Coordinates of C-alpha atoms in Angstrom, one line a residue:
M1 CA 70.2 160.4 80.1
N2 CA 70.0 161.3 83.6
A3 CA 66.8 160.6 85.9
S4 CA 66.1 164.3 86.1
T5 CA 66.1 165.2 82.1
E6 CA 64.1 161.3 81.2
T7 CA 61.0 162.6 83.8
E8 CA 60.8 165.9 81.6
L9 CA 60.9 164.6 78.5
L10 CA 58.3 161.9 79.6
S11 CA 55.9 164.7 81.3
K12 CA 55.7 166.9 77.9
A13 CA 54.8 163.3 76.1
N14 CA 51.8 163.1 75.1
P15 CA 49.6 160.4 76.7
A16 CA 50.1 157.6 73.9
N17 CA 53.6 158.2 73.9
R18 CA 53.7 158.0 77.9
A19 CA 51.8 154.7 78.0
V20 CA 54.3 152.8 75.2
Y21 CA 57.7 154.5 77.5
L22 CA 56.4 153.0 80.4
R23 CA 54.7 149.4 79.1
R24 CA 58.5 149.4 77.7
R25 CA 60.1 150.3 80.3
V26 CA 58.0 147.9 82.5
S27 CA 58.8 145.2 80.1
G28 CA 62.5 145.9 80.4
I29 CA 62.5 145.6 84.2
I30 CA 60.7 142.8 84.5
G31 CA 62.9 141.3 81.5
W32 CA 66.1 142.1 83.3
T33 CA 64.8 141.1 86.6
L34 CA 63.7 137.8 85.4
A35 CA 67.2 137.2 83.5
S36 CA 69.5 137.8 86.5
I37 CA 67.4 135.7 88.5
A38 CA 68.1 132.9 86.2
I39 CA 71.8 133.4 85.6
G40 CA 71.9 133.5 89.7
I41 CA 70.0 130.2 90.1
M42 CA 72.4 129.1 87.1
A43 CA 75.7 129.9 89.1
F44 CA 74.1 128.5 92.3
V45 CA 73.8 125.4 90.8
L46 CA 77.2 124.9 89.2
L47 CA 79.0 126.3 92.5
Y48 CA 77.2 124.5 95.0
L49 CA 78.1 120.6 92.4
L50 CA 81.7 122.0 91.9
G51 CA 81.6 122.6 95.5
F52 CA 80.3 119.7 96.5
V53 CA 82.2 117.6 94.4
L54 CA 85.7 119.9 96.0
V55 CA 85.0 119.2 99.3
R56 CA 84.2 115.6 99.1
G57 CA 86.6 114.6 96.6
A58 CA 89.5 115.9 98.2
Q59 CA 88.7 114.4 101.4
A60 CA 88.9 111.0 99.1
L61 CA 92.3 111.8 97.2
K62 CA 95.0 110.8 98.7
L63 CA 98.6 109.8 97.0
D64 CA 97.8 105.8 96.4
T65 CA 94.8 106.8 94.6
F66 CA 97.0 108.1 92.0
L67 CA 99.7 105.1 92.4
T68 CA 97.5 101.9 92.6
D69 CA 94.9 100.8 91.2
T70 CA 91.6 99.7 91.2
Q71 CA 91.6 96.2 93.6
G72 CA 87.6 95.0 94.0
I73 CA 85.8 98.1 95.6
A74 CA 89.0 99.8 97.2
G75 CA 92.6 100.7 96.1
G76 CA 93.8 103.4 94.1
L77 CA 92.4 104.7 90.4
R78 CA 95.7 104.6 88.7
N79 CA 94.3 102.3 86.0
A80 CA 90.7 104.1 85.7
I81 CA 92.8 107.4 85.2
V82 CA 95.1 105.9 82.1
G83 CA 92.1 104.5 80.3
S84 CA 89.8 107.8 81.1
L85 CA 92.8 109.4 79.1
L86 CA 93.5 106.7 76.1
I87 CA 90.1 105.9 75.7
S88 CA 89.0 109.7 74.9
G89 CA 92.2 110.4 73.3
F90 CA 92.1 107.6 70.7
G91 CA 89.0 109.0 70.1
L92 CA 90.2 111.8 69.6
V93 CA 92.4 111.0 66.9
I94 CA 90.1 109.4 64.8
A95 CA 87.7 112.2 65.1
A96 CA 89.5 115.2 64.4
P97 CA 91.0 114.8 61.2
V98 CA 87.3 113.0 59.6
G99 CA 85.3 116.1 61.7
I100 CA 88.0 118.5 59.8
S101 CA 87.5 117.5 56.8
A102 CA 83.8 117.0 56.8
G103 CA 83.9 120.8 58.1
V104 CA 86.2 121.7 55.0
F105 CA 83.6 120.0 52.5
L106 CA 80.8 121.3 54.2
S107 CA 81.5 124.7 54.2
E108 CA 83.6 125.3 50.7
Y109 CA 81.6 122.5 48.8
G110 CA 78.2 121.7 50.3
N111 CA 76.0 123.4 48.7
G112 CA 74.5 121.1 46.5
W113 CA 72.6 118.0 48.1
L114 CA 75.8 115.7 49.5
G115 CA 77.0 119.1 51.8
R116 CA 73.1 119.1 52.6
T117 CA 72.7 115.9 53.4
G118 CA 75.7 115.6 55.6
R119 CA 74.2 118.5 58.2
F120 CA 71.3 116.8 58.1
M121 CA 72.7 113.4 59.5
S122 CA 75.7 114.9 61.6
D123 CA 72.3 117.5 63.4
V124 CA 70.7 113.5 63.6
L125 CA 73.7 112.5 65.2
V126 CA 74.3 115.0 67.5
G127 CA 70.4 113.9 68.8
V128 CA 71.1 110.7 68.9
P129 CA 71.1 109.3 72.6
S130 CA 75.2 108.1 73.8
I131 CA 73.8 104.8 74.8
V132 CA 72.4 104.0 71.5
L133 CA 75.8 104.6 69.8
G134 CA 76.6 102.6 72.9
Y135 CA 74.4 99.7 71.9
F136 CA 75.5 100.2 67.9
G137 CA 79.2 99.8 69.3
Y138 CA 78.4 96.6 71.2
I139 CA 76.2 94.8 68.3
T140 CA 79.4 96.1 65.7
M141 CA 82.6 96.2 67.3
V142 CA 82.1 93.8 70.4
L143 CA 79.8 91.3 68.9
Y144 CA 80.0 91.3 65.3
L145 CA 83.7 91.9 64.7
G146 CA 84.3 89.6 67.8
W147 CA 86.9 92.3 69.8
K148 CA 85.0 91.9 72.8
F149 CA 85.1 94.9 75.4
S150 CA 88.2 96.7 74.8
L151 CA 90.0 99.6 74.3
A152 CA 89.1 100.1 70.4
A153 CA 85.0 99.6 70.7
G154 CA 85.2 102.1 73.5
S155 CA 87.8 104.9 71.5
L156 CA 85.3 104.4 68.2
T157 CA 82.6 104.4 69.7
L158 CA 83.5 107.9 71.5
A159 CA 84.7 109.2 68.0
I160 CA 81.1 108.5 65.9
M161 CA 79.7 110.5 68.7
M162 CA 82.1 113.1 68.5
L163 CA 82.5 113.6 64.5
P164 CA 79.2 115.9 64.4
Y165 CA 80.7 118.6 67.2
I166 CA 83.9 118.9 65.5
A167 CA 82.4 118.5 62.3
R168 CA 80.0 121.6 62.5
T169 CA 82.2 123.6 64.4
S170 CA 84.2 123.4 62.0
E171 CA 82.3 124.0 59.3
M172 CA 80.7 127.2 61.2
A173 CA 84.3 128.2 61.8
L174 CA 85.7 128.3 58.4
R175 CA 82.5 130.4 56.7
Q176 CA 83.5 133.3 59.4
V177 CA 86.7 133.6 57.4
P178 CA 85.8 136.2 54.9
L179 CA 85.4 135.8 51.2
S180 CA 88.2 138.0 50.5
A181 CA 90.8 135.6 51.9
R182 CA 89.7 133.2 49.1
E183 CA 89.7 135.9 46.3
A184 CA 92.8 137.1 47.2
A185 CA 94.7 133.2 47.5
Y186 CA 92.9 132.4 43.9
G187 CA 94.2 135.5 42.2
L188 CA 97.7 135.2 43.8
G189 CA 97.4 131.9 41.7
C190 CA 97.0 128.9 44.8
G191 CA 95.2 125.9 43.7
E192 CA 93.0 124.5 46.1
G193 CA 94.3 122.8 48.4
R194 CA 96.7 125.6 49.3
V195 CA 93.7 127.8 50.1
I196 CA 92.8 125.8 52.5
W197 CA 95.9 124.4 54.2
S198 CA 98.0 127.8 54.3
I199 CA 94.6 130.5 54.8
L200 CA 91.5 128.9 55.8
L201 CA 92.5 126.2 58.4
P202 CA 95.2 129.0 59.9
A203 CA 92.5 131.5 59.8
A204 CA 89.8 129.5 61.3
R205 CA 92.0 127.3 63.9
G206 CA 91.0 128.8 67.5
P207 CA 87.3 128.3 66.4
I208 CA 88.4 125.0 65.5
I209 CA 90.5 123.8 67.9
T210 CA 87.6 125.5 70.6
G211 CA 85.6 122.7 69.0
V212 CA 87.7 119.9 69.2
L213 CA 88.6 120.6 72.7
L214 CA 84.5 120.9 74.0
A215 CA 84.1 117.3 71.9
L216 CA 86.7 116.3 73.8
A217 CA 85.0 117.4 77.1
I218 CA 81.9 116.0 76.2
A219 CA 83.1 112.4 75.6
L220 CA 85.8 112.2 78.7
G221 CA 82.5 112.7 81.4
E222 CA 80.6 109.5 79.6
T223 CA 79.6 106.5 81.0
A224 CA 76.8 105.0 78.4
P225 CA 78.6 104.2 75.7
L226 CA 81.6 102.7 77.4
L227 CA 79.6 100.5 79.6
Y228 CA 79.1 98.5 76.1
T229 CA 82.1 98.7 74.3
A230 CA 85.2 99.1 76.8
G231 CA 83.5 96.9 79.7
W232 CA 85.7 97.4 82.8
S233 CA 89.1 96.3 84.5
N234 CA 90.8 96.4 87.1
Y235 CA 94.4 96.5 86.0
M236 CA 96.5 99.1 84.4
W237 CA 96.0 98.7 80.0
T238 CA 98.5 96.2 78.7
G239 CA 98.1 97.7 74.9
Q240 CA 96.1 95.4 73.8
F241 CA 94.0 97.5 72.2
T242 CA 91.1 94.6 71.9
H243 CA 90.1 91.6 73.9
E244 CA 90.7 93.3 77.1
G245 CA 88.3 95.6 79.1
V246 CA 90.1 98.7 80.3
G247 CA 88.9 101.1 83.4
Y248 CA 88.1 103.9 83.0
L249 CA 86.9 106.9 85.7
T250 CA 83.2 107.8 85.0
Y251 CA 82.7 103.5 85.7
V252 CA 83.0 103.8 89.6
I253 CA 81.5 107.1 90.1
W254 CA 78.7 105.2 88.3
S255 CA 79.3 101.9 90.2
F256 CA 80.6 102.6 93.6
I257 CA 78.6 104.8 94.6
G258 CA 75.7 102.0 94.8
E259 CA 78.1 100.5 96.9
P260 CA 77.0 99.8 100.9
Y261 CA 80.8 100.3 101.5
E262 CA 83.2 103.7 102.5
S263 CA 85.8 102.2 100.4
A264 CA 83.7 102.5 97.7
H265 CA 82.5 105.8 98.2
Q266 CA 85.3 107.2 98.6
L267 CA 86.9 106.2 95.2
A268 CA 84.0 107.4 93.5
Y269 CA 83.8 110.8 95.1
A270 CA 87.3 110.9 94.0
A271 CA 86.9 110.2 90.6
A272 CA 83.9 112.7 90.4
L273 CA 86.5 115.5 91.6
L274 CA 88.7 114.2 88.6
I275 CA 86.8 113.8 86.2
T276 CA 85.7 117.3 86.4
L277 CA 88.7 118.5 86.6
M278 CA 90.0 117.2 83.4
V279 CA 86.9 118.6 81.5
L280 CA 87.1 122.3 83.7
A281 CA 90.4 122.0 82.6
I282 CA 89.5 121.3 79.1
N283 CA 86.8 124.0 78.8
L284 CA 88.7 126.6 79.9
A285 CA 91.9 125.9 77.9
A286 CA 88.7 126.1 74.6
R287 CA 88.1 129.5 76.0
A288 CA 92.0 130.9 76.1
V289 CA 92.3 129.3 72.6
F290 CA 89.0 131.0 71.5
Y291 CA 90.0 134.2 73.4
R292 CA 93.5 134.1 71.6
R293 CA 93.2 133.8 68.6
P294 CA 94.3 136.4 66.2

């Protein structure tokens, strides 16, 4: 409808309808304006943050950053880069199978009290502050089990943090599979295990992988849980899962930026850029998987 036709119809309408139309039109304009302003503010903050990290971090990145370990508040970030990938990777290896299995149970068999309890506990676990999870890991794994600051303690703590995200994402993804697909599989004589493995999981693999990658991105940027569990080390990981601290990038950002030395600041900026690029790459991969799913 063009503007002239709209004006003509409005002039022929009775006063009550005209008032309702004008009120809705004004409300719509105000709503779209506020939404556009909010999106603009969000985009500005994101671009400013990315630009700040990119400019400062690019100036600090050197070849030695990737080839040498941290030496006090100088040196490189090789140990921290490898440590971040190991902690998050092992945490994902632990959390993904358990979380997807929990999602399958909640989707297919979670209508009873056990399913409702599982959803409630999952939602509560999402809201638990990460530093509380770190304190739990410190009490149970570092002290009680005697693992000390270690890769195992840090990975398990991150796995606990990733579990509810993966479980709930998997549940929602599996619930989107049409009921007719299940009925057709059962009609062909497939058992429950075959239906889950051959029908449901392949059909929902795109959203499930997306949820797993987003959980990994959240874990990769965490600092507080690792301060209590992984500790810190200036050396490359030697293969010990316990009784040995491990380096990670977020510790460099948290600790070195407060030092009064330029070398420490340079390492902090470089670490911020690297962790930002890692998280950005994971989010882009998750988007690619989601939009290319069959």
